[in-house]
């Protein structure tokens, strides 16, 4: 199957700082990638759809100015959590579509102190 | 938006066959049915995908009836390492985005 990677796997930051998470499709090109967030014991919640070369589409209730998404190439999308606060602590997971199948990255554990 | 429904949890024992059924009442004509497995602190892992009838790979089988209103993931001879959450996400109207429900938490006991 197709491989999606994320970096970093875990990050701890201070409140008020910004954190960037990278998502890469390693063996395929993805014009569309997706960013999900998952809180403990809960399911994945779609945050936004990242489109190569254009603006991301955010789900209702997700602040676009707080969660900046850049999809600069066909293999890389980045999510920047700006001015992070403790309530942003979560597990962030990206995915990309390859031949009608969506493949997920390993996730990034963000802890905001 | 096509939502799916599946049991919250299931228990099984090592060596048994496990069948998890998902309801796809609003599935669109062109949508595939996909199942994922998720371990704690990991991203969902693709298990199997199908459109109709039966699909089998080295990990599982997927049964889809003719009306496609449901699907059943079959895991043969489960082991302790199959303890995980299993998802059968629905899709948005365009069919290119997955929406996850609560999943089925499978516990395999010795």
CSV table of C-alpha atoms in Angstrom, one decimal, chain B residues 26 59 86 103 108:
chain,number,residue,atom,x,y,z
B,26,UNK,CA,-26.8,6.2,2.9
B,59,UNK,CA,-5.4,-10.1,6.5
B,86,UNK,CA,-11.9,-1.0,13.7
B,103,UNK,CA,-15.6,2.5,15.5
B,108,UNK,CA,-9.2,-10.3,22.0
